[in-house]
Tab-separated table of C-alpha atoms in Angstrom:
chain	number	residue	atom	x	y	z
A	111	MET	CA	-29.518	-3.132	55.771
A	112	HIS	CA	-33.213	-1.575	55.934
A	113	ARG	CA	-35.445	-3.943	54.544
A	114	ARG	CA	-38.728	-1.939	53.629
A	115	GLN	CA	-42.174	-2.990	54.910
A	116	PHE	CA	-41.442	-6.401	53.403
A	117	LEU	CA	-39.126	-6.606	56.132
A	118	GLY	CA	-41.913	-7.555	58.267
A	119	LEU	CA	-43.138	-9.640	55.470
A	120	LEU	CA	-40.118	-11.382	55.369
A	121	ALA	CA	-40.213	-11.789	58.949
A	122	ALA	CA	-43.213	-13.324	58.369
A	123	LEU	CA	-42.228	-15.154	55.263
A	124	ALA	CA	-39.333	-16.714	56.665
A	125	ALA	CA	-40.934	-17.620	60.158
A	126	ALA	CA	-44.084	-18.725	58.186
A	127	GLY	CA	-42.472	-20.390	55.278
A	128	ALA	CA	-39.674	-22.153	57.709
A	129	ALA	CA	-42.691	-23.364	59.855
A	130	GLY	CA	-44.296	-24.712	56.690
A	131	GLY	CA	-41.103	-26.607	55.485
A	132	ASP	CA	-40.577	-30.288	56.841
A	133	ALA	CA	-39.233	-29.953	60.133
A	134	VAL	CA	-35.612	-31.167	59.257
A	135	ARG	CA	-33.274	-32.724	61.192
A	136	ARG	CA	-29.399	-33.196	61.220
A	137	VAL	CA	-29.182	-31.077	58.229
A	138	ALA	CA	-26.447	-32.948	56.192
A	139	ALA	CA	-26.943	-31.272	52.905
A	140	GLN	CA	-23.950	-28.962	51.853
A	141	THR	CA	-25.342	-26.253	49.740
A	142	ASP	CA	-23.298	-24.691	47.311
A	143	ARG	CA	-22.526	-21.093	48.279
A	144	SER	CA	-21.920	-19.622	45.203
A	145	LEU	CA	-25.351	-20.386	43.980
A	146	TRP	CA	-26.925	-17.966	46.344
A	147	TRP	CA	-24.411	-15.150	46.438
A	148	PRO	CA	-25.284	-13.670	42.800
A	149	PRO	CA	-28.437	-11.566	42.838
A	150	ALA	CA	-31.322	-14.054	42.113
A	151	PRO	CA	-32.327	-14.266	38.884
A	152	GLY	CA	-35.955	-14.515	39.282
A	153	GLY	CA	-38.382	-13.802	36.892
A	154	THR	CA	-41.000	-10.832	35.862
A	155	LEU	CA	-44.265	-12.324	37.322
A	156	PRO	CA	-45.196	-13.647	40.636
A	157	PRO	CA	-43.888	-16.156	41.783
A	158	ASN	CA	-40.578	-16.078	40.501
A	159	ARG	CA	-40.052	-12.259	40.642
A	160	VAL	CA	-37.967	-11.151	43.528
A	161	VAL	CA	-38.940	-8.061	44.890
A	162	LEU	CA	-36.244	-7.781	47.627
A	163	GLU	CA	-33.311	-9.355	48.618
A	164	TRP	CA	-30.039	-8.566	50.860
A	165	ARG	CA	-26.801	-9.607	52.167
A	166	TYR	CA	-26.547	-9.090	55.838
A	167	LEU	CA	-23.793	-9.166	58.096
A	168	ALA	CA	-23.562	-8.888	62.289
A	169	GLY	CA	-20.488	-9.184	64.002
A	170	ARG	CA	-18.273	-8.256	66.944
A	171	ILE	CA	-14.822	-7.758	66.600
A	172	SER	CA	-11.983	-7.124	69.212
A	173	GLU	CA	-8.979	-4.834	67.589
A	174	ALA	CA	-6.376	-2.181	68.947
A	175	GLY	CA	-8.157	-1.928	72.512
A	176	GLN	CA	-11.531	-1.614	70.936
A	177	ASP	CA	-14.663	-4.054	71.171
A	178	VAL	CA	-17.118	-3.215	68.849
A	179	GLY	CA	-20.395	-4.989	67.533
A	180	PHE	CA	-21.710	-4.062	64.074
A	181	VAL	CA	-24.165	-4.585	61.286
A	182	VAL	CA	-23.894	-4.122	57.251
A	183	SER	CA	-26.490	-5.179	55.147
A	184	LEU	CA	-27.010	-4.599	51.447
A	185	ALA	CA	-30.683	-4.515	50.063
A	186	ASP	CA	-31.947	-4.549	46.634
A	187	PHE	CA	-35.708	-3.303	46.250
A	188	ASN	CA	-37.489	-4.324	42.734
A	189	ALA	CA	-40.888	-3.193	41.310
A	190	PRO	CA	-43.090	-2.557	42.796
A	191	PHE	CA	-41.233	-0.986	45.024
A	192	VAL	CA	-39.162	2.228	43.861
A	193	ASP	CA	-36.618	2.855	46.321
A	194	PRO	CA	-33.143	2.381	45.301
A	195	PRO	CA	-30.649	0.090	46.649
A	196	GLN	CA	-29.335	0.555	50.040
A	197	LEU	CA	-26.644	0.112	52.560
A	198	LEU	CA	-26.820	-0.155	56.333
A	199	VAL	CA	-24.072	0.580	58.685
A	200	MET	CA	-24.484	0.229	62.659
A	201	ARG	CA	-21.712	0.392	65.018
A	202	GLU	CA	-22.137	-0.248	68.887
A	203	ASP	CA	-18.781	0.156	71.152
A	204	LEU	CA	-19.490	-2.823	73.709
A	205	ALA	CA	-17.386	-0.907	76.040
A	206	GLY	CA	-19.681	2.169	75.959
A	207	ALA	CA	-16.848	4.605	75.287
A	208	THR	CA	-18.373	5.991	72.271
A	209	PRO	CA	-22.191	6.451	71.385
A	210	HIS	CA	-24.273	4.185	69.370
A	211	ARG	CA	-24.190	5.147	65.419
A	212	ALA	CA	-26.493	4.297	62.609
A	213	GLN	CA	-27.458	5.250	59.603
A	214	VAL	CA	-29.224	4.143	56.042
A	215	TYR	CA	-27.663	5.401	52.763
A	216	PRO	CA	-29.488	5.026	49.388
A	217	GLY	CA	-27.349	4.732	46.408
A	218	SER	CA	-26.293	2.358	43.617
A	219	LEU	CA	-25.296	-1.283	43.622
A	220	THR	CA	-24.085	-3.304	40.941
A	221	TYR	CA	-22.598	-7.012	40.973
A	222	ASP	CA	-19.472	-8.280	38.757
A	223	ALA	CA	-19.917	-11.951	37.912
A	224	ALA	CA	-16.652	-12.532	36.827
A	225	SER	CA	-15.303	-11.435	40.711
A	226	ALA	CA	-18.402	-12.450	42.412
A	227	THR	CA	-18.524	-8.896	43.853
A	228	TYR	CA	-21.248	-6.301	45.014
A	229	ARG	CA	-20.131	-2.719	44.852
A	230	PHE	CA	-22.361	-0.227	46.559
A	231	ALA	CA	-21.831	3.654	46.238
A	232	ALA	CA	-24.158	6.095	48.147
A	233	SER	CA	-25.646	8.757	46.734
A	234	SER	CA	-24.237	11.325	48.775
A	235	GLY	CA	-20.725	10.205	48.171
A	236	ALA	CA	-20.567	9.666	52.075
A	237	ALA	CA	-20.419	5.813	52.004
A	238	ALA	CA	-19.311	2.787	49.948
A	239	ALA	CA	-19.035	-1.068	50.499
A	240	THR	CA	-17.567	-4.008	48.524
A	241	TRP	CA	-18.258	-7.156	49.275
A	242	ARG	CA	-16.702	-10.110	47.497
A	243	PHE	CA	-17.230	-13.960	47.518
A	244	ASP	CA	-14.190	-16.462	46.604
A	245	SER	CA	-15.610	-19.874	45.454
A	246	ALA	CA	-12.007	-21.614	45.696
A	247	SER	CA	-11.526	-20.500	49.495
A	248	GLN	CA	-14.974	-20.367	50.242
A	249	ARG	CA	-14.330	-17.002	51.843
A	250	TYR	CA	-15.951	-13.632	51.830
A	251	THR	CA	-14.221	-10.312	51.929
A	252	LEU	CA	-15.834	-7.058	52.901
A	253	SER	CA	-14.709	-3.358	53.423
A	254	VAL	CA	-16.876	-0.673	54.357
A	255	VAL	CA	-16.255	3.340	54.461
A	256	SER	CA	-18.702	5.585	55.996
A	257	PRO	CA	-18.955	8.201	58.717
A	258	GLU	CA	-20.664	5.770	60.985
A	259	LEU	CA	-18.509	2.360	60.544
A	260	GLU	CA	-14.973	1.537	58.727
A	261	LEU	CA	-14.500	-2.099	57.989
A	262	GLY	CA	-11.068	-2.406	56.234
A	263	GLU	CA	-10.895	-5.530	53.904
A	264	LEU	CA	-12.384	-8.093	56.700
A	265	THR	CA	-12.046	-11.615	55.664
A	266	LEU	CA	-14.955	-13.811	56.602
A	267	ILE	CA	-14.467	-17.855	57.163
A	268	PRO	CA	-17.223	-20.053	57.416
A	269	GLN	CA	-17.153	-22.010	60.226
A	270	GLY	CA	-19.274	-24.972	58.809
A	271	ALA	CA	-21.898	-25.991	56.040
A	272	PHE	CA	-23.806	-23.398	54.582
A	273	ILE	CA	-26.898	-23.305	56.509
A	274	PRO	CA	-30.341	-23.869	54.878
A	275	GLU	CA	-32.631	-21.829	57.335
A	276	ALA	CA	-35.524	-24.139	58.624
A	277	GLY	CA	-33.833	-26.872	57.204
A	278	THR	CA	-34.662	-26.703	53.713
A	279	GLY	CA	-33.569	-22.927	53.022
A	280	GLN	CA	-36.648	-22.879	50.710
A	281	ILE	CA	-39.664	-21.115	52.308
A	282	THR	CA	-42.472	-21.638	50.222
A	283	THR	CA	-46.235	-21.489	50.123
A	284	ALA	CA	-46.834	-19.231	53.285
A	285	THR	CA	-50.163	-17.357	53.190
A	286	PHE	CA	-50.588	-14.089	54.987
A	287	GLY	CA	-53.549	-11.586	54.247
A	288	GLY	CA	-54.170	-13.463	50.832
A	289	VAL	CA	-50.571	-13.178	50.011
A	290	ASP	CA	-48.610	-16.258	49.152
A	291	ILE	CA	-44.807	-15.739	49.838
A	292	PHE	CA	-42.012	-17.719	48.600
A	293	SER	CA	-38.490	-16.790	50.378
A	294	ASP	CA	-34.769	-18.611	50.120
A	295	TYR	CA	-33.013	-17.933	53.246
A	296	TYR	CA	-29.371	-19.343	53.648
A	297	ALA	CA	-26.880	-18.581	56.640
A	298	ASN	CA	-23.116	-18.668	57.629
A	299	TRP	CA	-21.329	-18.549	60.985
A	300	VAL	CA	-18.425	-17.118	60.116
A	301	ALA	CA	-14.927	-16.309	61.720
A	302	ILE	CA	-13.919	-12.644	61.147
A	303	SER	CA	-9.965	-11.787	60.292
A	304	ARG	CA	-7.996	-9.190	58.568
A	305	GLY	CA	-4.233	-9.897	57.661
A	306	GLY	CA	-4.315	-13.310	59.010
A	307	ALA	CA	-5.315	-11.902	62.868
A	308	ASP	CA	-8.528	-13.319	64.493
A	309	LEU	CA	-10.740	-10.502	65.402
A	310	GLY	CA	-14.183	-12.200	66.212
A	311	VAL	CA	-16.992	-13.626	64.726
A	312	GLY	CA	-20.219	-12.934	62.831
A	313	ARG	CA	-23.443	-14.132	61.096
A	314	LEU	CA	-23.843	-13.660	57.525
A	315	ASP	CA	-27.385	-14.072	55.952
A	316	MET	CA	-28.478	-14.318	52.237
A	317	GLN	CA	-32.358	-13.951	51.547
A	318	SER	CA	-34.628	-13.148	49.147
A	319	ILE	CA	-38.572	-12.741	48.741
A	320	ARG	CA	-40.789	-13.657	46.305
A	321	PRO	CA	-44.648	-12.547	46.840
A	322	ALA	CA	-47.230	-14.488	44.582
A	323	ALA	CA	-49.437	-11.215	44.715
A	324	PHE	CA	-48.021	-7.662	45.525
A	325	THR	CA	-51.157	-6.869	47.957
A	326	LEU	CA	-49.202	-6.599	51.439
A	327	PRO	CA	-50.633	-7.661	54.660
A	328	THR	CA	-50.497	-6.171	57.819
A	329	GLY	CA	-50.279	-7.301	61.613
A	330	PHE	CA	-46.991	-8.840	61.694
A	331	SER	CA	-44.138	-8.117	64.383
A	332	HIS	CA	-41.206	-10.499	64.940
A	333	HIS	CA	-38.180	-11.415	67.134
A	334	TRP	CA	-35.072	-12.611	66.013
A	335	PHE	CA	-31.596	-13.582	67.787
A	336	ALA	CA	-28.398	-15.030	67.025
A	337	VAL	CA	-25.783	-16.369	69.894
A	338	ALA	CA	-22.568	-17.119	69.212
A	339	ALA	CA	-20.935	-19.099	72.421
A	340	GLU	CA	-19.688	-21.835	73.985
A	341	SER	CA	-21.245	-24.989	75.470
A	342	ALA	CA	-20.233	-28.461	76.742
A	343	GLY	CA	-16.829	-27.223	76.028
A	344	ALA	CA	-17.494	-26.849	72.165
A	345	PRO	CA	-18.364	-23.993	69.807
A	346	VAL	CA	-22.101	-23.432	69.556
A	347	TRP	CA	-24.134	-21.310	66.814
A	348	ILE	CA	-27.616	-20.381	67.849
A	349	SER	CA	-30.440	-18.355	65.921
A	350	ALA	CA	-34.062	-18.256	66.708
A	351	TRP	CA	-37.155	-16.252	65.356
A	352	ARG	CA	-40.648	-15.821	66.084
A	353	LEU	CA	-43.548	-14.259	64.643
A	354	VAL	CA	-45.335	-12.328	66.798
A	355	SER	CA	-49.160	-12.881	65.155
A	356	GLU	CA	-52.305	-14.779	65.764
A	357	ARG	CA	-50.684	-17.897	64.870
A	358	SER	CA	-47.230	-19.490	66.158
A	359	PHE	CA	-44.625	-19.330	63.677
A	360	TRP	CA	-41.258	-20.116	64.645
A	361	VAL	CA	-37.797	-21.375	64.088
A	362	VAL	CA	-34.531	-22.803	66.212
A	363	THR	CA	-31.422	-23.618	64.479
A	364	ILE	CA	-28.607	-25.086	66.362
A	365	ALA	CA	-25.236	-25.427	64.863
A	366	ARG	CA	-22.409	-27.054	66.729
A	367	ASN	CA	-18.321	-27.435	66.305
A	368	SER	CA	-16.553	-26.096	63.582
A	369	GLY	CA	-14.966	-27.726	60.532
A	370	ALA	CA	-15.430	-31.318	59.932
A	371	SER	CA	-17.412	-31.856	63.199
A	372	TRP	CA	-19.951	-29.359	62.028
A	373	SER	CA	-23.442	-30.230	63.123
A	374	VAL	CA	-26.819	-28.284	62.647
A	375	GLU	CA	-30.496	-28.917	63.656
A	376	SER	CA	-33.261	-27.157	62.918
A	377	PHE	CA	-36.740	-27.143	64.645
A	378	THR	CA	-40.132	-25.504	64.102
A	379	GLU	CA	-43.939	-25.419	65.146
A	380	ARG	CA	-44.242	-28.406	62.904
A	381	SER	CA	-41.230	-30.808	64.499
A	382	PRO	CA	-43.294	-33.516	65.812
A	383	ASP	CA	-41.124	-33.959	69.066
A	384	ILE	CA	-41.504	-30.647	70.681
A	385	ALA	CA	-44.195	-30.108	73.286
A	386	TYR	CA	-43.232	-26.479	73.985
A	387	PRO	CA	-42.725	-24.011	71.113
A	388	LEU	CA	-40.125	-21.534	70.911
A	389	SER	CA	-41.554	-18.657	73.636
A	390	VAL	CA	-40.063	-14.977	73.911
A	391	GLU	CA	-40.644	-12.890	77.050
A	392	VAL	CA	-39.642	-9.724	77.654
A	393	ARG	CA	-37.971	-9.559	80.889
A	394	ASP	CA	-36.562	-5.787	80.915
A	395	TRP	CA	-38.005	-3.088	78.748
A	396	GLN	CA	-36.524	0.143	76.830
A	397	PRO	CA	-38.652	2.969	75.543
A	398	GLN	CA	-38.713	3.639	71.807
A	399	PRO	CA	-37.870	7.091	70.119
A	400	VAL	CA	-41.138	8.548	68.964
A	401	ALA	CA	-41.946	11.754	66.882
A	402	ASP	CA	-43.565	14.593	68.432
A	403	GLY	CA	-47.258	14.028	68.970
A	404	GLU	CA	-46.782	10.225	68.827
A	405	PRO	CA	-47.702	7.973	71.554
A	406	PRO	CA	-45.185	6.253	73.727
A	407	ARG	CA	-43.973	2.965	72.597
A	408	ARG	CA	-41.461	0.398	74.612
A	409	THR	CA	-39.706	-2.989	73.429
A	410	GLY	CA	-37.613	-5.278	75.116
A	411	ARG	CA	-33.884	-5.060	75.613
A	412	ARG	CA	-33.893	-8.311	77.962
A	413	TRP	CA	-35.746	-11.780	76.948
A	414	LEU	CA	-35.966	-14.942	77.870
A	415	LEU	CA	-36.008	-17.271	75.014
A	416	ALA	CA	-37.440	-21.294	75.983
A	417	ALA	CA	-38.613	-24.400	74.134
A	418	GLY	CA	-38.637	-27.703	74.835
A	419	ARG	CA	-39.087	-31.251	73.724
A	420	SER	CA	-40.374	-32.996	77.007
A	421	ALA	CA	-40.017	-30.193	79.503
A	422	PRO	CA	-40.014	-26.380	79.248
A	423	GLY	CA	-36.594	-25.047	78.491
A	424	ASP	CA	-35.088	-28.750	77.993
A	425	LEU	CA	-34.073	-27.657	74.042
A	426	LEU	CA	-33.298	-24.030	74.865
A	427	ASN	CA	-33.426	-21.977	77.721
A	428	LEU	CA	-31.258	-18.507	77.290
A	429	VAL	CA	-31.700	-15.061	78.747
A	430	VAL	CA	-30.056	-12.541	76.215
A	431	SER	CA	-29.775	-8.847	76.761
A	432	VAL	CA	-28.369	-6.019	75.062
A	433	ALA	CA	-27.573	-2.439	75.412
A	434	PRO	CA	-30.602	0.029	74.974
A	435	GLY	CA	-30.893	2.527	72.097
A	436	GLN	CA	-30.181	0.592	69.362
A	437	PHE	CA	-32.826	1.216	66.697
A	438	ILE	CA	-32.652	1.857	62.818
A	439	SER	CA	-35.020	3.066	60.306
A	440	GLY	CA	-35.322	3.705	56.678
A	441	ALA	CA	-37.601	2.595	53.690
A	442	ARG	CA	-37.524	-1.303	54.964
A	443	VAL	CA	-39.133	-0.129	58.059
A	444	ALA	CA	-41.173	3.079	57.423
A	445	ALA	CA	-42.730	2.500	53.953
A	446	GLY	CA	-46.481	2.912	54.208
A	447	LEU	CA	-46.682	3.598	57.682
A	448	THR	CA	-48.278	6.884	59.193
A	449	THR	CA	-46.129	6.552	62.529
A	450	THR	CA	-42.320	6.794	62.963
A	451	PRO	CA	-41.499	3.194	63.487
A	452	LEU	CA	-38.260	1.816	64.425
A	453	MET	CA	-36.641	-1.703	64.321
A	454	GLN	CA	-34.677	-2.595	67.102
A	455	GLU	CA	-31.152	-4.114	65.496
A	456	ALA	CA	-28.971	-4.725	68.191
A	457	VAL	CA	-25.433	-6.205	69.009
A	458	GLY	CA	-24.227	-7.312	72.428
A	459	ASN	CA	-22.446	-10.270	74.306
A	460	THR	CA	-24.372	-10.817	77.129
A	461	ALA	CA	-26.684	-14.261	77.264
A	462	SER	CA	-26.838	-17.149	80.172
A	463	GLY	CA	-28.858	-20.353	80.572
A	464	SER	CA	-28.734	-23.570	78.994
A	465	LEU	CA	-28.822	-25.484	75.550
A	466	GLN	CA	-30.241	-28.950	75.260
A	467	GLY	CA	-29.661	-29.245	78.912
A	468	ALA	CA	-25.856	-28.228	78.964
A	469	ALA	CA	-24.999	-24.902	80.355
A	470	LEU	CA	-24.050	-21.942	78.046
A	471	GLY	CA	-20.534	-20.895	78.506
A	472	PRO	CA	-18.293	-18.127	77.355
A	473	VAL	CA	-20.506	-15.791	74.724
A	474	ARG	CA	-18.753	-14.150	71.487
A	475	LEU	CA	-21.814	-12.427	70.064
A	476	VAL	CA	-25.362	-11.796	70.457
A	477	VAL	CA	-28.022	-10.119	68.099
A	478	ALA	CA	-31.353	-8.942	68.718
A	479	GLU	CA	-33.638	-7.738	66.215
A	480	SER	CA	-37.205	-6.893	66.803
A	481	THR	CA	-40.132	-5.076	65.838
A	482	PHE	CA	-42.366	-5.699	68.197
A	483	SER	CA	-43.459	-2.583	70.320
A	484	GLU	CA	-45.796	-3.387	73.088
A	485	LEU	CA	-47.905	0.092	73.252
A	486	ALA	CA	-48.274	0.060	69.360
A	487	GLY	CA	-49.939	-1.774	66.980
A	488	GLN	CA	-48.187	-4.780	65.263
A	489	ARG	CA	-46.316	-3.587	62.121
A	490	LEU	CA	-45.268	-5.199	59.084
A	491	HIS	CA	-41.564	-5.819	59.179
A	492	LEU	CA	-39.233	-8.456	58.530
A	493	PRO	CA	-36.038	-9.686	60.082
A	494	VAL	CA	-32.714	-7.611	59.490
A	495	LEU	CA	-30.886	-10.982	59.547
A	496	ARG	CA	-30.782	-12.576	56.054
A	497	GLN	CA	-29.172	-10.947	53.155
């Protein structure tokens, strides 16, 4: 999904709010998914008015000899923005046999409360999506039709309890440029199947943004990563984001195992036993597409993520990489800007290193999102993560 300038805001929100919340450990509270799936009720004025919310899925599926990474996002805007709802679709052939494809479609978005179903129809008629949550089975189903990506009736099966990002799911009272921002951010790690056949894994996010004012701050970029892999012979599910700003706002969430043995830990810059905050170091660069007459820009394609309790990297020490050329644009990214910014929204399958002292094993999915550009000013964007 393409989230507008509020994306950056969200990234800022999410990271900042997450940072502003209590550093919660051993998140045990099992939040009801059905409460966070419908559109946010909100109010008409800040801080209750929801100005942007989305549902988001990044995944990797293997089927019929194809190995495909993809992103699907539904975004809905409210005043003061006038953008129509948007569907983002992205497809990356991880075998490299076909070119990267991505598109943002404006259109209409409806929600049927009786069936807990979102339906999107592109204004052009070229794309459509149906996304439903079944409270009885606690599963989601998703279908997408577009020239870039077709996903026929995927079943998305949560592997553990609903994750309140940053430990609370409530990102509140963050202030940037005089704007107080409130956000709700919840996530699922899911197995992806069709007709009972296992196809892969994915990261499913839900998020809403409620600023306390309508004045927008400037100067935020962000990095966000998600990794599904194994460590110490068991599944691990990692998410990490960091704001690029004058202050350090970051969150690392580590989930382990699945089902009854599922466990989650969240760490932020306010965690008392973190001596070495999350750092994101670009190890390899790639050029960013720019319009004629614009100066060159570049961003990462390979990064070192590190955070530690008593020694550098003893919590997280990972190198993640993605194929170059995976960028998205649209209202979420470009609103109010005079340049032609693109946000990196990339899916891959390459990561190595260690997690809490144990080597990272086989990797199933890597997602990298970044609005950072070394040769340009910091931008106001939010992570494509969440909803």
